[in-house]
Short mmCIF file of C-alpha atoms (C1' of nucleotides) in Angstrom, two decimals:
data_model
loop_
_atom_site.label_atom_id
_atom_site.label_comp_id
_atom_site.label_asym_id
_atom_site.label_seq_id
_atom_site.Cartn_x
_atom_site.Cartn_y
_atom_site.Cartn_z
CA MET A 1 -0.14 -7.53 -4.61
CA SER A 2 -1.36 -10.36 -1.78
CA GLN A 3 1.21 -8.53 0.58
CA GLN A 4 -1.58 -7.17 3.54
CA THR A 5 -4.27 -6.46 0.74
CA THR A 6 -8.33 -8.71 0.45
CA LEU A 7 -8.55 -10.98 -1.73
CA ALA A 8 -10.76 -10.18 -3.28
CA VAL A 9 -9.74 -7.04 -4.85
CA VAL A 10 -6.02 -9.01 -5.58
CA VAL A 11 -7.57 -11.42 -8.24
CA PRO A 12 -9.46 -8.86 -11.02
CA LYS A 13 -6.16 -6.95 -10.75
CA PHE A 14 -4.00 -9.11 -10.97
CA SER A 15 -5.49 -11.41 -14.02
CA GLU A 16 -5.49 -7.82 -15.87
CA PHE A 17 -1.67 -7.57 -14.29
CA VAL A 18 -0.53 -10.93 -15.70
CA LYS A 19 -2.13 -10.04 -19.39
CA HIS A 20 0.28 -6.85 -20.42
CA LEU A 21 2.59 -8.17 -18.70
CA PRO A 22 3.07 -12.37 -18.73
CA THR A 23 6.62 -13.08 -18.23
CA VAL A 24 9.05 -11.88 -16.10
CA TYR A 25 11.26 -10.34 -18.75
CA ASP A 26 8.43 -8.50 -20.13
CA LEU A 27 7.79 -7.26 -15.69
CA ALA A 28 11.56 -6.73 -16.27
CA ALA A 29 11.82 -4.32 -18.78
CA CYS A 30 7.85 -2.33 -18.15
CA ASP A 31 7.79 1.56 -18.38
CA GLN A 32 6.95 2.65 -14.64
CA GLU A 33 4.29 4.49 -15.79
CA ILE A 34 2.75 1.36 -17.19
CA LEU A 35 3.45 -0.46 -13.48
CA ARG A 36 1.22 2.87 -12.51
CA GLN A 37 -1.64 2.44 -13.80
CA LEU A 38 -1.20 -1.36 -13.35
CA TRP A 39 -1.26 -1.04 -10.33
CA SER A 40 -3.59 1.70 -10.34
CA GLY A 41 -6.06 1.81 -6.42
CA LEU A 42 -3.86 -1.22 -5.03
CA GLY A 43 -1.54 0.97 -3.10
CA TYR A 44 1.69 0.62 -0.56
CA TYR A 45 3.18 1.56 -3.95
CA ALA A 46 6.84 0.79 -2.68
CA ARG A 47 5.97 -3.01 -4.05
CA ALA A 48 5.33 -2.72 -7.59
CA ARG A 49 8.47 -1.05 -7.39
CA ASN A 50 10.16 -3.94 -5.37
CA LEU A 51 8.12 -5.98 -8.39
CA ASN A 52 10.00 -4.90 -11.05
CA LYS A 53 12.96 -4.42 -8.75
CA GLY A 54 12.49 -7.97 -8.07
CA ALA A 55 12.40 -9.02 -11.94
CA LYS A 56 15.22 -7.29 -13.09
CA PHE A 57 17.83 -8.82 -9.98
CA ILE A 58 16.00 -12.17 -12.15
CA VAL A 59 17.03 -11.00 -15.62
CA GLU A 60 19.87 -9.40 -15.37
CA LYS A 61 21.67 -10.73 -12.54
CA LEU A 62 20.05 -14.81 -12.82
CA GLU A 63 19.53 -14.80 -16.54
CA GLY A 64 16.13 -15.67 -16.16
CA HIS A 65 16.70 -18.61 -14.25
CA PHE A 66 14.06 -18.16 -11.66
CA PRO A 67 15.55 -18.96 -7.24
CA GLN A 68 14.33 -22.48 -5.67
CA SER A 69 14.66 -22.47 -2.79
CA TYR A 70 13.56 -20.36 0.28
CA TYR A 71 17.07 -19.28 0.69
CA GLU A 72 17.50 -17.42 -2.63
CA TRP A 73 13.84 -15.85 -3.57
CA LEU A 74 14.64 -13.92 -0.05
CA LYS A 75 16.98 -12.09 -2.23
CA ILE A 76 13.93 -10.44 -4.23
CA PRO A 77 13.68 -7.32 -3.67
CA GLY A 78 10.09 -7.27 -2.17
CA CYS A 79 10.16 -11.19 -1.33
CA GLY A 80 10.46 -11.29 2.47
CA SER A 81 10.19 -14.85 4.63
CA TYR A 82 6.29 -14.92 4.30
CA THR A 83 6.52 -14.76 -0.73
CA ALA A 84 9.59 -16.10 -0.07
CA SER A 85 7.95 -18.74 1.98
CA VAL A 86 4.61 -19.18 -1.04
CA ILE A 87 7.09 -19.28 -3.90
CA ALA A 88 9.41 -22.31 -1.60
CA SER A 89 6.51 -24.85 -1.08
CA ILE A 90 3.99 -24.56 -3.43
CA CYS A 91 6.48 -24.42 -6.62
CA PHE A 92 9.25 -26.32 -5.62
CA ASN A 93 7.85 -28.45 -2.61
CA GLU A 94 10.28 -27.08 0.00
CA LYS A 95 9.01 -27.86 3.35
CA VAL A 96 8.75 -23.82 5.45
CA ALA A 97 5.79 -22.48 6.58
CA CYS A 98 4.21 -19.29 5.54
CA VAL A 99 2.89 -17.23 8.68
CA ASP A 100 0.68 -14.71 7.70
CA GLY A 101 -1.67 -13.25 9.64
CA ASN A 102 -3.92 -16.01 9.15
CA VAL A 103 -1.84 -18.17 10.28
CA VAL A 104 -0.27 -16.55 13.43
CA ARG A 105 -4.33 -16.24 14.86
CA VAL A 106 -4.72 -20.12 14.17
CA VAL A 107 -1.75 -21.03 16.30
CA SER A 108 -2.27 -18.24 18.39
CA ARG A 109 -5.44 -20.21 18.81
CA LEU A 110 -5.25 -24.00 18.56
CA LEU A 111 -1.48 -23.13 21.27
CA GLY A 112 -3.39 -20.48 24.24
CA LEU A 113 -1.39 -17.88 22.40
CA SER A 114 -2.74 -15.36 24.24
CA GLU A 115 0.18 -12.23 23.77
CA ASP A 116 3.03 -11.40 22.19
CA VAL A 117 2.30 -13.12 18.59
CA TRP A 118 2.42 -10.54 16.49
CA SER A 119 5.57 -9.26 17.30
CA SER A 120 8.74 -10.31 14.80
CA SER A 121 10.09 -13.04 17.76
CA GLY A 122 6.70 -13.82 18.39
CA LYS A 123 5.68 -14.61 14.75
CA SER A 124 9.48 -16.37 14.76
CA ALA A 125 8.00 -18.70 16.93
CA ILE A 126 5.22 -19.16 15.28
CA GLN A 127 7.32 -20.06 12.27
CA THR A 128 9.62 -22.45 14.19
CA TYR A 129 6.72 -24.74 15.09
CA VAL A 130 5.16 -24.79 12.05
CA ASP A 131 7.76 -25.44 10.17
CA GLN A 132 7.98 -28.75 12.51
CA MET A 133 4.35 -29.55 11.58
CA ILE A 134 4.37 -29.08 7.41
CA PRO A 135 4.54 -33.41 5.99
CA GLU A 136 6.66 -34.23 3.25
CA GLU A 137 4.17 -34.69 1.07
CA ARG A 138 2.45 -31.59 -0.78
CA PRO A 139 3.83 -28.82 1.53
CA GLY A 140 2.52 -26.08 -0.31
CA ASP A 141 -1.71 -27.13 0.30
CA PHE A 142 -0.68 -27.84 4.19
CA ASN A 143 0.49 -24.10 4.16
CA GLN A 144 -2.71 -22.91 1.63
CA ALA A 145 -5.04 -25.21 4.29
CA ILE A 146 -4.04 -23.87 7.93
CA MET A 147 -4.69 -20.04 5.65
CA GLU A 148 -7.93 -21.38 3.85
CA LEU A 149 -8.97 -22.75 7.63
CA GLY A 150 -8.09 -18.93 9.07
CA ALA A 151 -10.16 -16.99 6.92
CA THR A 152 -12.89 -18.86 6.58
CA VAL A 153 -13.11 -21.06 9.74
CA CYS A 154 -11.23 -19.66 12.38
CA ARG A 155 -11.73 -16.19 11.91
CA LYS A 156 -11.13 -12.98 12.96
CA SER A 157 -14.45 -12.11 14.51
CA LYS A 158 -17.79 -15.14 15.19
CA PRO A 159 -15.04 -18.17 14.26
CA LEU A 160 -16.89 -20.94 13.17
CA CYS A 161 -15.33 -23.40 15.37
CA LEU A 162 -18.83 -26.56 15.91
CA LEU A 163 -17.25 -27.19 12.15
CA CYS A 164 -13.09 -26.89 12.87
CA PRO A 165 -11.39 -29.64 11.58
CA ILE A 166 -8.31 -29.18 14.69
CA GLN A 167 -11.35 -28.36 17.67
CA LYS A 168 -9.66 -31.69 19.80
CA GLU A 169 -6.11 -29.86 19.78
CA CYS A 170 -7.21 -26.20 19.98
CA LEU A 171 -6.64 -24.80 23.32
CA ALA A 172 -7.83 -21.81 23.00
CA PHE A 173 -11.77 -23.95 22.68
CA ALA A 174 -11.09 -25.50 25.19
CA HIS A 175 -10.52 -23.23 27.63
CA ASN A 176 -12.74 -21.37 26.33
CA CYS A 177 -10.58 -18.03 25.36
CA VAL A 178 -11.06 -17.65 21.27
CA GLU A 179 -11.66 -14.44 22.41
CA ILE A 180 -8.65 -13.44 24.02
CA CYS A 181 -6.32 -15.69 20.98
CA PRO A 182 -5.15 -14.35 19.63
CA PRO A 183 -5.01 -9.94 20.62
CA LYS A 184 -5.46 -7.73 18.47
CA LYS A 185 -2.12 -6.55 16.26
CA PRO A 186 -0.99 -2.87 18.42
CA ARG A 187 -1.80 -0.06 16.43
CA ARG A 188 -0.94 3.59 15.84
CA ASP A 189 -3.25 6.56 17.58
CA THR A 190 -4.81 7.84 14.37
CA VAL A 191 -3.89 11.47 13.54
CA ASP A 192 -5.67 14.63 12.21
CA VAL A 193 -3.26 16.12 9.14
CA GLU A 194 -4.30 19.24 7.05
CA LEU A 195 -2.49 19.34 4.02
CA PHE A 196 -2.88 21.56 0.18
CA ALA A 197 -2.96 19.07 -2.90
CA LEU A 198 -1.08 21.89 -6.22
CA VAL A 199 -3.37 21.83 -8.83
CA PHE A 200 -1.05 23.77 -11.70
CA TRP A 201 -2.21 24.76 -14.56
CA ARG A 202 -1.53 27.02 -17.80
CA LYS A 203 -4.37 27.49 -19.47
CA ALA A 204 -2.47 28.52 -22.38
CA THR A 205 -2.17 25.78 -22.82
CA ASP A 206 -4.61 23.74 -20.83
CA THR A 207 -2.10 21.57 -19.53
CA VAL A 208 -1.64 20.48 -15.47
CA ALA A 209 1.68 19.99 -13.35
CA ILE A 210 2.08 15.97 -12.44
CA ALA A 211 5.05 15.59 -10.18
CA HIS A 212 6.92 13.22 -9.22
CA ARG A 213 6.39 13.48 -5.68
CA THR A 214 10.21 12.34 -3.31
CA LYS A 215 9.77 12.50 0.56
CA GLY A 216 6.04 12.52 3.06
CA PHE A 217 2.95 11.17 2.46
CA LEU A 218 2.73 9.09 -1.25
CA SER A 219 7.00 9.54 -1.72
CA ASN A 220 7.49 8.30 -4.65
CA THR A 221 5.11 8.13 -6.21
CA VAL A 222 2.74 10.99 -9.27
CA GLY A 223 -0.21 13.23 -8.67
CA PHE A 224 -0.12 16.16 -7.49
CA PRO A 225 2.76 18.36 -5.32
CA LEU A 226 1.64 18.65 -1.49
CA ILE A 227 2.30 20.58 1.40
CA PRO A 228 1.52 20.49 4.63
CA ALA A 229 -1.04 23.13 5.63
CA THR A 230 1.00 25.26 7.71
CA GLU A 231 3.36 26.20 4.90
CA ALA A 232 0.45 26.90 2.95
CA SER A 233 0.52 31.07 3.81
CA GLU A 234 3.56 30.59 2.74
CA VAL A 235 3.45 29.25 -0.23
CA LYS A 236 0.77 31.83 -0.96
CA GLN A 237 3.22 34.88 0.60
CA VAL A 238 5.48 33.84 -2.44
CA LEU A 239 2.50 33.05 -5.16
CA GLN A 240 0.87 36.41 -4.75
CA SER A 241 4.86 37.83 -5.37
CA LEU A 242 4.68 36.52 -8.74
CA LEU A 243 2.87 37.85 -11.49
CA HIS A 244 2.15 35.84 -14.00
CA LEU A 245 0.46 33.77 -11.97
CA GLN A 246 -3.44 33.73 -9.81
CA PHE A 247 -3.89 30.92 -7.53
CA LEU A 248 -7.72 29.67 -5.80
CA GLU A 249 -8.55 27.69 -2.41
CA LEU A 250 -10.89 25.78 -3.88
CA SER A 251 -13.92 25.65 -0.74
CA SER A 252 -14.52 21.80 -0.82
CA LYS A 253 -12.49 19.77 0.89
CA PHE A 254 -11.19 16.53 0.43
CA SER A 255 -10.98 13.72 3.51
CA HIS A 256 -8.39 10.66 2.65
CA ASN A 257 -6.88 7.70 5.52
CA ILE A 258 -3.07 7.18 4.73
CA THR A 259 -2.09 4.42 7.09
CA HIS A 260 -3.14 5.93 10.37
CA HIS A 261 -3.61 9.47 9.49
CA ARG A 262 -6.54 10.58 8.49
CA ILE A 263 -5.84 13.63 6.23
CA SER A 264 -7.87 16.76 5.33
CA GLY A 265 -7.11 18.51 2.43
CA LYS A 266 -7.55 21.52 0.72
CA VAL A 267 -8.10 22.20 -2.48
CA LEU A 268 -5.20 25.16 -4.59
CA VAL A 269 -5.51 26.23 -8.14
CA VAL A 270 -2.50 27.54 -9.53
CA GLN A 271 -3.91 29.35 -12.29
CA GLU A 272 -0.88 30.67 -15.10
CA LEU A 273 -2.41 33.34 -17.34
CA GLU A 274 -2.64 33.60 -21.34
CA ASN A 275 0.52 35.91 -20.82
CA PRO A 276 3.04 34.18 -18.68
CA SER A 277 6.65 35.61 -18.17
CA ILE A 278 9.81 35.09 -18.40
CA THR A 279 9.88 33.19 -14.85
CA THR A 280 10.35 28.75 -15.39
CA GLU A 281 9.06 26.22 -14.24
CA SER A 282 11.87 25.51 -12.02
CA VAL A 283 12.37 28.74 -10.43
CA LEU A 284 8.34 28.49 -10.01
CA TRP A 285 9.79 25.47 -8.40
CA ARG A 286 12.67 26.36 -6.25
CA GLU A 287 10.64 29.56 -4.38
CA LEU A 288 7.94 27.38 -3.30
CA GLY A 289 10.67 24.75 -1.86
CA LEU A 290 9.46 22.31 -4.23
CA SER A 291 12.13 19.95 -4.45
CA GLN A 292 10.17 18.11 -6.77
CA SER A 293 10.55 17.37 -10.76
CA PHE A 294 7.37 18.11 -12.74
CA ASP A 295 5.65 17.66 -16.70
CA TRP A 296 3.29 19.49 -18.04
CA VAL A 297 0.41 16.88 -18.98
CA PRO A 298 -2.70 18.01 -21.13
CA ARG A 299 -5.78 18.37 -18.44
CA SER A 300 -8.20 15.68 -20.74
CA VAL A 301 -4.57 13.14 -20.68
CA VAL A 302 -4.13 14.15 -16.72
CA ALA A 303 -6.61 11.51 -15.62
CA SER A 304 -4.89 8.36 -17.32
CA LYS A 305 -1.67 9.87 -15.76
CA LEU A 306 -3.00 9.63 -12.11
CA SER A 307 -2.11 6.31 -10.31
CA THR A 308 -2.97 6.52 -5.93
CA SER A 309 -7.18 6.91 -5.19
CA PHE A 310 -5.66 9.80 -3.49
CA ASP A 311 -5.14 11.67 -7.01
CA ASN A 312 -8.39 11.33 -8.42
CA LYS A 313 -9.64 13.06 -5.34
CA VAL A 314 -8.07 16.20 -5.68
CA PHE A 315 -8.74 15.89 -9.73
CA LYS A 316 -12.24 15.54 -9.23
CA LEU A 317 -12.09 17.97 -6.94
CA PHE A 318 -10.17 20.64 -9.82
CA ALA A 319 -12.46 18.76 -12.35
CA ASN A 320 -15.86 19.93 -11.09
CA TYR A 321 -13.79 23.41 -10.32
CA LYS A 322 -13.27 23.74 -14.05
"C1'" DA B 1 13.77 -3.74 16.51
"C1'" DA B 2 9.60 0.06 16.27
"C1'" DG B 3 7.30 2.89 12.71
"C1'" DC B 4 6.41 3.21 8.81
"C1'" DC B 5 3.58 2.86 3.88
"C1'" DG B 6 -2.19 3.15 0.82
"C1'" DT B 7 -6.31 1.03 -0.27
"C1'" DG B 8 -11.06 -0.62 -0.36
"C1'" DG B 9 -14.90 -3.44 1.86
"C1'" DC B 10 -17.10 -4.41 5.43
"C1'" DA B 11 -19.13 -4.51 10.09
"C1'" DT C 1 -20.38 7.44 9.75
"C1'" DT C 2 -16.46 5.15 11.86
"C1'" DG C 3 -13.05 2.25 12.87
"C1'" DC C 4 -10.87 -1.79 11.86
"C1'" DC C 5 -7.92 -4.46 8.75
"C1'" DA C 6 -6.44 -7.27 4.85
"C1'" DA C 7 -1.96 -14.06 1.83
"C1'" DG C 8 3.85 -7.97 4.74
"C1'" DG C 9 8.60 -6.23 3.51
"C1'" DC C 10 12.54 -2.25 3.94
"C1'" DT C 11 14.68 0.31 7.00
#
DNA sequence: AAGCCGTGGCA
DNA sequence: TTGCCAAGGCT
């Protein structure tokens, strides 16, 4: 959970998570829908799927025995060099450095590195450097200490150099270049995106279609089908031709950011009338070019099925209209 | 190896 | 309001 996610957000989620799934066997056997609910609001949903994969790997291939080394943990799905180093050093006293964003910053300043610390080669060099510094005693505590130093003293903005225990050794402090060490992480320019979220509403049973999205934003998550705004007119034409349907484009837009995408969205409510024709769901889906499986869910329980913040926004607009 | 992926919190 | 970004991993 803590991968690329603020700890303050993680902690309460983690408590709830382990309360429901206290063992690796529970996690391995966990139903995807339950997993989605427990992960709801945390983002980067591939992490939740990998966590489940990793648990299955341990239960099925390792007979429930946890790996006991950095190298073996690296083979677990969702477990990269950072996570493997955390587990190996804290749980098994292995002398391997944890290189997260904090550690990159601390070392960048300590050594006065003002360029290329975020690339894979840059982080690899930092890994090698800190690996050499790990003491024999309590490697895990050492790793956590550097990370904590980065989080509290050697922080990104307004570092507390006057309180820093390694101020005397810090080249950035000595050369008065703490401001440019480390350089900012390179980031993609923000891209504006317009899209439509489709809310299929079967009035007769008061049910709503929830799709398993297979491509684009929020791929491999469950929620409302999404289409680029550029395809909206085409979809509307198809909808026009299907006489048992009527659609309504809600006037209010919603906005949402996904990584470097600034999304402006509108909700297209597609209502199935009281007396539907024989057109089947699969035909409807095929004609709309939505290659996604879906379930019809009672409107009253849709909210409990949704797991992304994006879908929550969409459903709120729909509920407001309804 | 660079590009990709969600969200909440904070300045 | 807007931008920045976090105890990264996968492809």
